[in-house]
Amino acid sequence: MLRIRSLQSRKMGSIAAANKKPHAVFIPYPTQSHIKALLKLSKLLHHRGFHITFVNTEFNHRRFLKSQGPNSLDGLPDFRFEAIPDGLPLSEEDATQDIILLCQYIRKRSMVAPFLELLTKLNHRATTSNINPPVTCIVSDGLMLHSRTLMEKGIIPLKDEASLTNGFLETVIDWIPGFEGIRLKDFSSFIRTTNPNETLLDYSSTSTVGLEKASALILHTFDALESHVLKAVSSMYPHTYAIGPLQRLLDRVPENSSEKVGYHLWKEDTECLKWLDTKPPNSVLYVNFGSIAVTTPQQLVEFGMGLANSKQNFLWIIRPDLVTGESAILPAELAVETKERGKIASWCPQEQGFCLDWYRDDDYDTAVSLQVGFLLAKLN
């Protein structure tokens, strides 16, 4: 869910014609999937004539340069990248930041002052040079959740741990427009807490504050999939637009320098594509835990043995930071058992891979799977 905030236009005096473009400033929640979605949208708007400023945290900016190359964010004159501090202590460069700590610092508004300074700099630069036009809108992303109402109704946090197993999670929540019949267990797993001060619960309950001030909402979905949801959201926020699936739209855009900017904070292993070329169509299980989830060493081994016992071809993405506090080490017998039908990579060029015919199942991205028509299995 994306929020667009229009900014009042200012008198700029004499500005070159190229400086009269609408200027959208994008600021994503600073994790992989959020950055990726907004970067795709920014490329689409750039193709339609927008000047783009894409704002990363300094931490993620360094990660992009490390994974994509020192000149990867040079962009174009009208597609530029900026970086602001997030206020967090320094952490390992090739790992996702602590999500709990990140939410805490966002709640403290530690990035607000640097972001406002950046907007001031951009608008000042618009009056003194042709580097960029004045800022006309801000595009940010957030969570479209009803956790605050669930808390107000006393449904969450859970009274005790027994609620996890006594059937309470089967409770039907029948008062959310567009989601009639949804059960409590269908919500994100972070609501399953007995702690009223749980950081993720508190963050989600406050993340929609200010939605009423947004000029528009953009949802990464499409009418044929969720028409009832879109109708319900539009009744609350009239300027709601469904724009999914983003990758299908990007596939129609001629490639230029902005389109070559990668989406990933980890270096992509292109060797896995060569390995996939050796496999028959629709024969490979794609296993990816995403960019945030972590496992214990025991869980990793157990999952690996499950893949071995499946007797299927598989491509398994194991991030450098997937195992909590340790390196990912798998038993030697697992490698022997799966050497002809298994491939392990640190990160995969997903846009290239999913456009081909190898995947039979995956555990990564619902939108991409729907877009290309693959079966999807989710592990919660």
CSV table of C-alpha atoms in Angstrom, one decimal:
chain,number,residue,atom,x,y,z
A,1,MET,CA,0.0,0.0,0.0
A,2,LEU,CA,1.5,3.3,-1.1
A,3,ARG,CA,0.7,6.8,0.0
A,4,ILE,CA,1.0,9.8,-2.3
A,5,ARG,CA,1.2,13.3,-0.7
A,6,SER,CA,1.0,16.3,-3.0
A,7,LEU,CA,3.0,19.4,-2.3
A,8,GLN,CA,1.8,22.9,-3.0
A,9,SER,CA,3.5,24.3,-6.0
A,10,ARG,CA,5.8,27.3,-5.5
A,11,LYS,CA,6.8,30.2,-7.8
A,12,MET,CA,10.1,29.1,-9.3
A,13,GLY,CA,10.8,32.0,-11.6
A,14,SER,CA,12.5,31.1,-14.8
A,15,ILE,CA,13.0,27.4,-15.1
A,16,ALA,CA,14.1,25.4,-18.1
A,17,ALA,CA,11.5,23.4,-19.9
A,18,ALA,CA,13.2,20.2,-18.7
A,19,ASN,CA,12.8,21.4,-15.2
A,20,LYS,CA,9.0,21.6,-15.4
A,21,LYS,CA,8.5,17.8,-15.1
A,22,PRO,CA,6.5,16.6,-12.2
A,23,HIS,CA,9.0,15.5,-9.5
A,24,ALA,CA,8.1,12.5,-7.4
A,25,VAL,CA,10.2,11.7,-4.3
A,26,PHE,CA,10.0,8.0,-3.3
A,27,ILE,CA,10.9,6.9,0.3
A,28,PRO,CA,10.3,3.2,1.0
A,29,TYR,CA,10.3,1.3,4.3
A,30,PRO,CA,14.0,0.3,4.3
A,31,THR,CA,13.8,-3.4,3.6
A,32,GLN,CA,14.3,-5.4,0.4
A,33,SER,CA,10.7,-6.1,-0.7
A,34,HIS,CA,9.5,-2.5,0.0
A,35,ILE,CA,12.4,-1.0,-1.9
A,36,LYS,CA,11.8,-3.3,-4.8
A,37,ALA,CA,8.1,-2.5,-5.2
A,38,LEU,CA,8.7,1.3,-5.0
A,39,LEU,CA,11.6,1.1,-7.3
A,40,LYS,CA,9.5,-0.6,-9.9
A,41,LEU,CA,6.8,2.0,-9.6
A,42,SER,CA,9.3,4.8,-9.8
A,43,LYS,CA,10.6,3.3,-13.1
A,44,LEU,CA,7.1,3.3,-14.5
A,45,LEU,CA,6.5,6.9,-13.5
A,46,HIS,CA,9.9,7.9,-15.0
A,47,HIS,CA,8.8,6.3,-18.3
A,48,ARG,CA,5.7,8.5,-18.2
A,49,GLY,CA,7.7,11.7,-17.8
A,50,PHE,CA,8.3,12.1,-14.1
A,51,HIS,CA,11.6,13.3,-12.6
A,52,ILE,CA,12.4,10.8,-9.9
A,53,THR,CA,14.3,11.1,-6.6
A,54,PHE,CA,14.6,7.7,-4.9
A,55,VAL,CA,15.6,7.9,-1.2
A,56,ASN,CA,17.3,5.0,0.5
A,57,THR,CA,18.9,4.9,4.0
A,58,GLU,CA,22.6,5.3,4.0
A,59,PHE,CA,22.9,1.7,5.1
A,60,ASN,CA,20.9,0.4,2.2
A,61,HIS,CA,22.6,2.8,-0.2
A,62,ARG,CA,25.9,1.2,0.7
A,63,ARG,CA,24.5,-2.3,0.3
A,64,PHE,CA,23.2,-1.4,-3.2
A,65,LEU,CA,26.6,-0.2,-4.2
A,66,LYS,CA,28.2,-3.4,-2.8
A,67,SER,CA,25.8,-5.8,-4.5
A,68,GLN,CA,25.3,-3.9,-7.8
A,69,GLY,CA,28.6,-2.1,-8.3
A,70,PRO,CA,30.1,1.3,-7.5
A,71,ASN,CA,28.3,3.0,-10.4
A,72,SER,CA,25.1,1.2,-10.2
A,73,LEU,CA,23.1,4.1,-8.7
A,74,ASP,CA,24.4,6.8,-11.1
A,75,GLY,CA,21.0,6.7,-12.8
A,76,LEU,CA,20.0,9.4,-15.2
A,77,PRO,CA,19.8,13.2,-15.0
A,78,ASP,CA,16.1,12.8,-14.2
A,79,PHE,CA,16.3,9.6,-12.1
A,80,ARG,CA,18.5,10.2,-9.1
A,81,PHE,CA,19.3,8.5,-5.8
A,82,GLU,CA,19.7,10.1,-2.5
A,83,ALA,CA,20.6,8.7,1.0
A,84,ILE,CA,19.6,9.8,4.5
A,85,PRO,CA,20.7,8.4,7.9
A,86,ASP,CA,18.3,6.0,9.7
A,87,GLY,CA,19.7,6.7,13.2
A,88,LEU,CA,20.5,3.0,13.9
A,89,PRO,CA,23.8,1.8,15.2
A,90,LEU,CA,26.2,0.4,12.7
A,91,SER,CA,25.6,-3.2,11.8
A,92,GLU,CA,26.8,-5.9,9.4
A,93,GLU,CA,26.8,-4.6,5.9
A,94,ASP,CA,25.6,-7.8,4.2
A,95,ALA,CA,22.6,-8.5,6.4
A,96,THR,CA,19.1,-7.2,7.0
A,97,GLN,CA,19.0,-4.8,9.9
A,98,ASP,CA,17.2,-5.9,13.0
A,99,ILE,CA,13.5,-5.4,12.1
A,100,ILE,CA,12.4,-4.7,15.7
A,101,LEU,CA,15.1,-2.1,16.2
A,102,LEU,CA,14.3,-0.6,12.8
A,103,CYS,CA,10.6,-0.2,13.7
A,104,GLN,CA,11.6,1.3,17.0
A,105,TYR,CA,13.7,4.0,15.3
A,106,ILE,CA,11.0,4.7,12.7
A,107,ARG,CA,8.5,5.2,15.5
A,108,LYS,CA,11.0,7.7,17.1
A,109,ARG,CA,10.8,9.5,13.7
A,110,SER,CA,14.6,9.4,13.5
A,111,MET,CA,14.5,9.8,9.7
A,112,VAL,CA,12.0,12.7,9.6
A,113,ALA,CA,14.5,15.5,10.1
A,114,PRO,CA,17.0,14.2,7.5
A,115,PHE,CA,14.2,13.7,5.0
A,116,LEU,CA,12.8,17.2,5.5
A,117,GLU,CA,16.3,18.6,5.0
A,118,LEU,CA,16.5,16.6,1.8
A,119,LEU,CA,13.2,18.1,0.5
A,120,THR,CA,14.4,21.6,1.4
A,121,LYS,CA,17.7,20.9,-0.5
A,122,LEU,CA,15.8,19.6,-3.6
A,123,ASN,CA,13.5,22.6,-3.7
A,124,HIS,CA,16.3,25.0,-3.2
A,125,ARG,CA,18.2,23.3,-6.0
A,126,ALA,CA,15.2,23.7,-8.2
A,127,THR,CA,15.4,27.5,-7.8
A,128,THR,CA,19.1,27.8,-8.4
A,129,SER,CA,19.8,25.2,-11.1
A,130,ASN,CA,18.3,22.9,-13.7
A,131,ILE,CA,19.3,19.7,-11.8
A,132,ASN,CA,15.8,18.9,-10.6
A,133,PRO,CA,12.3,20.5,-10.7
A,134,PRO,CA,10.5,21.4,-7.5
A,135,VAL,CA,9.1,18.5,-5.6
A,136,THR,CA,5.4,17.9,-6.5
A,137,CYS,CA,4.6,14.7,-4.6
A,138,ILE,CA,6.0,12.2,-2.1
A,139,VAL,CA,5.4,8.5,-2.5
A,140,SER,CA,5.8,6.4,0.6
A,141,ASP,CA,4.7,2.9,1.6
A,142,GLY,CA,2.9,1.5,4.7
A,143,LEU,CA,0.7,-1.2,6.0
A,144,MET,CA,-3.0,-1.5,5.4
A,145,LEU,CA,-3.9,-3.3,8.6
A,146,HIS,CA,-6.7,-3.3,11.1
A,147,SER,CA,-4.6,-4.1,14.1
A,148,ARG,CA,-5.5,-0.9,16.0
A,149,THR,CA,-9.2,-1.8,15.8
A,150,LEU,CA,-8.4,-5.4,16.9
A,151,MET,CA,-6.6,-4.0,19.9
A,152,GLU,CA,-9.5,-1.6,20.7
A,153,LYS,CA,-12.0,-4.5,20.6
A,154,GLY,CA,-9.8,-6.5,23.1
A,155,ILE,CA,-9.1,-9.2,20.6
A,156,ILE,CA,-5.3,-8.7,20.6
A,157,PRO,CA,-2.9,-9.0,22.2
A,158,LEU,CA,-3.8,-12.6,23.1
A,159,LYS,CA,-4.8,-13.1,26.8
A,160,ASP,CA,-2.3,-16.0,27.2
A,161,GLU,CA,-0.4,-18.6,25.2
A,162,ALA,CA,-3.4,-21.0,25.4
A,163,SER,CA,-5.1,-18.9,22.8
A,164,LEU,CA,-2.6,-20.2,20.2
A,165,THR,CA,-3.9,-23.7,20.5
A,166,ASN,CA,-7.5,-23.6,22.0
A,167,GLY,CA,-9.3,-22.5,18.8
A,168,PHE,CA,-9.3,-18.8,19.5
A,169,LEU,CA,-7.4,-18.1,16.3
A,170,GLU,CA,-10.4,-19.5,14.4
A,171,THR,CA,-12.4,-16.5,15.5
A,172,VAL,CA,-14.1,-14.9,12.5
A,173,ILE,CA,-13.6,-11.2,12.1
A,174,ASP,CA,-16.8,-10.0,10.4
A,175,TRP,CA,-16.5,-6.3,10.6
A,176,ILE,CA,-13.7,-5.5,8.2
A,177,PRO,CA,-15.2,-4.2,4.9
A,178,GLY,CA,-14.1,-6.4,2.0
A,179,PHE,CA,-12.7,-9.1,4.2
A,180,GLU,CA,-15.9,-10.7,5.4
A,181,GLY,CA,-15.3,-14.2,6.9
A,182,ILE,CA,-11.6,-13.6,7.6
A,183,ARG,CA,-10.3,-15.4,10.6
A,184,LEU,CA,-7.9,-14.1,13.2
A,185,LYS,CA,-5.2,-16.6,12.2
A,186,ASP,CA,-5.3,-15.2,8.6
A,187,PHE,CA,-3.7,-12.0,9.8
A,188,SER,CA,0.0,-11.5,9.9
A,189,SER,CA,1.7,-13.7,12.5
A,190,PHE,CA,3.0,-10.8,14.6
A,191,ILE,CA,-0.5,-10.4,16.2
A,192,ARG,CA,0.0,-13.7,17.9
A,193,THR,CA,1.5,-12.2,21.0
A,194,THR,CA,0.5,-11.8,24.6
A,195,ASN,CA,2.7,-8.7,25.0
A,196,PRO,CA,0.7,-5.4,24.6
A,197,ASN,CA,4.0,-3.6,24.0
A,198,GLU,CA,5.2,-5.9,21.2
A,199,THR,CA,7.1,-3.6,18.8
A,200,LEU,CA,5.7,-5.0,15.5
A,201,LEU,CA,2.1,-4.9,16.9
A,202,ASP,CA,2.5,-1.3,18.0
A,203,TYR,CA,4.2,-0.3,14.8
A,204,SER,CA,1.4,-1.9,12.7
A,205,SER,CA,-1.3,-0.2,14.8
A,206,THR,CA,0.2,3.3,14.1
A,207,SER,CA,1.4,2.8,10.6
A,208,THR,CA,-1.8,3.9,9.0
A,209,VAL,CA,-1.9,7.2,10.9
A,210,GLY,CA,-2.0,10.0,8.4
A,211,LEU,CA,-3.7,8.0,5.6
A,212,GLU,CA,-6.5,10.5,5.6
A,213,LYS,CA,-4.0,13.2,4.7
A,214,ALA,CA,-2.8,11.3,1.6
A,215,SER,CA,-3.8,12.6,-1.8
A,216,ALA,CA,-4.1,9.0,-3.1
A,217,LEU,CA,-3.5,5.4,-2.3
A,218,ILE,CA,-1.8,3.0,-4.7
A,219,LEU,CA,-2.3,-0.8,-4.2
A,220,HIS,CA,-0.3,-3.5,-5.8
A,221,THR,CA,-3.2,-5.6,-6.9
A,222,PHE,CA,-5.8,-5.6,-9.7
A,223,ASP,CA,-9.5,-5.5,-9.9
A,224,ALA,CA,-10.1,-9.0,-11.3
A,225,LEU,CA,-8.3,-10.4,-8.2
A,226,GLU,CA,-9.7,-8.3,-5.4
A,227,SER,CA,-12.6,-6.2,-6.6
A,228,HIS,CA,-14.5,-6.5,-3.4
A,229,VAL,CA,-11.5,-5.3,-1.4
A,230,LEU,CA,-10.8,-2.4,-3.7
A,231,LYS,CA,-14.4,-1.4,-3.5
A,232,ALA,CA,-14.3,-1.4,0.3
A,233,VAL,CA,-11.0,0.6,0.4
A,234,SER,CA,-12.3,3.1,-2.1
A,235,SER,CA,-15.3,3.7,0.1
A,236,MET,CA,-12.9,4.9,2.8
A,237,TYR,CA,-10.3,6.5,0.5
A,238,PRO,CA,-11.9,7.7,-2.7
A,239,HIS,CA,-8.6,8.2,-4.6
A,240,THR,CA,-7.5,4.5,-4.5
A,241,TYR,CA,-5.8,3.0,-7.5
A,242,ALA,CA,-4.9,-0.6,-8.3
A,243,ILE,CA,-1.8,-0.8,-10.4
A,244,GLY,CA,-0.7,-4.5,-10.3
A,245,PRO,CA,1.1,-6.5,-11.4
A,246,LEU,CA,4.0,-4.0,-11.6
A,247,GLN,CA,6.4,-6.3,-13.5
A,248,ARG,CA,3.9,-6.9,-16.3
A,249,LEU,CA,3.8,-3.2,-16.8
A,250,LEU,CA,7.6,-2.8,-16.7
A,251,ASP,CA,7.9,-5.6,-19.3
A,252,ARG,CA,6.3,-3.2,-21.8
A,253,VAL,CA,8.7,-0.3,-21.0
A,254,PRO,CA,11.8,0.0,-23.4
A,255,GLU,CA,15.0,-0.5,-21.5
A,256,ASN,CA,17.1,2.5,-20.6
A,257,SER,CA,19.6,3.4,-17.9
A,258,SER,CA,17.0,3.6,-15.2
A,259,GLU,CA,15.6,0.2,-16.1
A,260,LYS,CA,19.1,-1.4,-15.6
A,261,VAL,CA,19.2,-0.4,-11.9
A,262,GLY,CA,18.9,-3.7,-9.9
A,263,TYR,CA,16.4,-4.3,-7.1
A,264,HIS,CA,18.4,-6.4,-4.8
A,265,LEU,CA,20.6,-5.7,-1.7
A,266,TRP,CA,22.4,-9.0,-2.2
A,267,LYS,CA,24.7,-9.8,-5.1
A,268,GLU,CA,22.8,-12.0,-7.5
A,269,ASP,CA,24.2,-15.4,-8.4
A,270,THR,CA,23.7,-15.7,-12.2
A,271,GLU,CA,25.2,-19.2,-12.3
A,272,CYS,CA,21.8,-20.5,-11.1
A,273,LEU,CA,20.3,-19.4,-14.4
A,274,LYS,CA,22.8,-21.6,-16.3
A,275,TRP,CA,22.0,-24.5,-14.0
A,276,LEU,CA,18.2,-24.0,-14.7
A,277,ASP,CA,18.9,-24.2,-18.4
A,278,THR,CA,19.9,-27.8,-17.9
A,279,LYS,CA,16.5,-28.7,-16.4
A,280,PRO,CA,13.2,-29.5,-18.2
A,281,PRO,CA,10.4,-27.0,-18.1
A,282,ASN,CA,8.1,-27.0,-15.0
A,283,SER,CA,10.4,-29.3,-13.1
A,284,VAL,CA,12.1,-27.2,-10.4
A,285,LEU,CA,11.0,-26.3,-6.9
A,286,TYR,CA,12.0,-22.8,-6.0
A,287,VAL,CA,12.6,-22.2,-2.3
A,288,ASN,CA,13.2,-18.8,-0.9
A,289,PHE,CA,12.6,-17.5,2.6
A,290,GLY,CA,12.5,-13.9,1.5
A,291,SER,CA,14.7,-11.1,2.8
A,292,ILE,CA,13.7,-10.9,6.5
A,293,ALA,CA,13.0,-14.4,7.8
A,294,VAL,CA,15.7,-16.2,9.7
A,295,THR,CA,16.1,-19.9,10.8
A,296,THR,CA,18.0,-21.9,13.3
A,297,PRO,CA,20.7,-24.3,12.1
A,298,GLN,CA,18.4,-27.2,13.0
A,299,GLN,CA,15.5,-25.8,11.0
A,300,LEU,CA,17.8,-25.3,8.0
A,301,VAL,CA,19.0,-28.9,8.1
A,302,GLU,CA,15.4,-30.2,8.5
A,303,PHE,CA,14.2,-28.2,5.5
A,304,GLY,CA,17.2,-29.4,3.5
A,305,MET,CA,16.4,-33.1,4.3
A,306,GLY,CA,12.8,-32.4,3.3
A,307,LEU,CA,14.0,-31.2,-0.1
A,308,ALA,CA,16.3,-34.2,-0.4
A,309,ASN,CA,13.4,-36.6,0.4
A,310,SER,CA,11.1,-34.9,-2.2
A,311,LYS,CA,13.3,-36.4,-5.0
A,312,GLN,CA,12.5,-33.2,-7.0
A,313,ASN,CA,14.9,-30.8,-8.7
A,314,PHE,CA,15.2,-27.6,-6.6
A,315,LEU,CA,16.8,-24.2,-6.5
A,316,TRP,CA,17.3,-23.1,-2.9
A,317,ILE,CA,18.1,-19.6,-2.0
A,318,ILE,CA,20.1,-19.3,1.2
A,319,ARG,CA,20.9,-15.7,2.1
A,320,PRO,CA,24.2,-14.9,3.9
A,321,ASP,CA,22.2,-13.9,7.0
A,322,LEU,CA,19.5,-16.6,6.9
A,323,VAL,CA,20.8,-18.5,9.9
A,324,THR,CA,20.6,-16.6,13.1
A,325,GLY,CA,24.1,-15.7,14.3
A,326,GLU,CA,25.8,-18.4,12.4
A,327,SER,CA,26.9,-19.5,8.9
A,328,ALA,CA,24.6,-21.8,7.0
A,329,ILE,CA,26.2,-25.3,7.2
A,330,LEU,CA,24.5,-28.3,5.7
A,331,PRO,CA,25.4,-32.0,6.2
A,332,ALA,CA,27.8,-33.5,3.6
A,333,GLU,CA,25.4,-36.3,3.0
A,334,LEU,CA,22.7,-33.8,1.9
A,335,ALA,CA,25.1,-32.4,-0.8
A,336,VAL,CA,25.8,-36.0,-2.0
A,337,GLU,CA,22.1,-36.9,-2.1
A,338,THR,CA,21.1,-33.9,-4.1
A,339,LYS,CA,24.2,-33.0,-6.2
A,340,GLU,CA,22.4,-33.9,-9.5
A,341,ARG,CA,19.1,-32.2,-8.8
A,342,GLY,CA,19.8,-29.5,-6.3
A,343,LYS,CA,21.3,-26.0,-6.6
A,344,ILE,CA,22.0,-23.6,-3.7
A,345,ALA,CA,22.5,-19.9,-4.4
A,346,SER,CA,22.9,-16.8,-2.2
A,347,TRP,CA,20.3,-14.8,-4.3
A,348,CYS,CA,18.6,-15.3,-7.6
A,349,PRO,CA,17.9,-12.8,-10.4
A,350,GLN,CA,14.2,-13.4,-9.9
A,351,GLU,CA,12.8,-11.2,-12.7
A,352,GLN,CA,14.8,-13.3,-15.2
A,353,GLY,CA,14.1,-16.6,-13.6
A,354,PHE,CA,10.4,-16.3,-13.1
A,355,CYS,CA,9.9,-15.2,-16.8
A,356,LEU,CA,11.1,-18.7,-17.8
A,357,ASP,CA,9.6,-22.1,-17.5
A,358,TRP,CA,11.7,-23.9,-14.8
A,359,TYR,CA,9.6,-23.2,-11.7
A,360,ARG,CA,7.1,-25.6,-10.5
A,361,ASP,CA,6.5,-24.2,-7.0
A,362,ASP,CA,7.9,-21.5,-4.9
A,363,ASP,CA,7.8,-19.9,-1.5
A,364,TYR,CA,8.7,-16.4,-2.4
A,365,ASP,CA,6.4,-13.8,-3.9
A,366,THR,CA,2.6,-14.1,-4.3
A,367,ALA,CA,2.3,-11.3,-6.8
A,368,VAL,CA,5.0,-12.7,-9.1
A,369,SER,CA,3.5,-16.2,-8.8
A,370,LEU,CA,0.1,-15.0,-9.8
A,371,GLN,CA,1.5,-13.0,-12.6
A,372,VAL,CA,3.3,-15.9,-14.3
A,373,GLY,CA,0.8,-18.6,-13.3
A,374,PHE,CA,2.9,-20.8,-11.1
A,375,LEU,CA,1.7,-22.8,-8.1
A,376,LEU,CA,2.5,-21.3,-4.7
A,377,ALA,CA,3.2,-22.9,-1.4
A,378,LYS,CA,3.6,-20.7,1.7
A,379,LEU,CA,5.3,-21.8,4.9
A,380,ASN,CA,4.2,-19.9,8.0
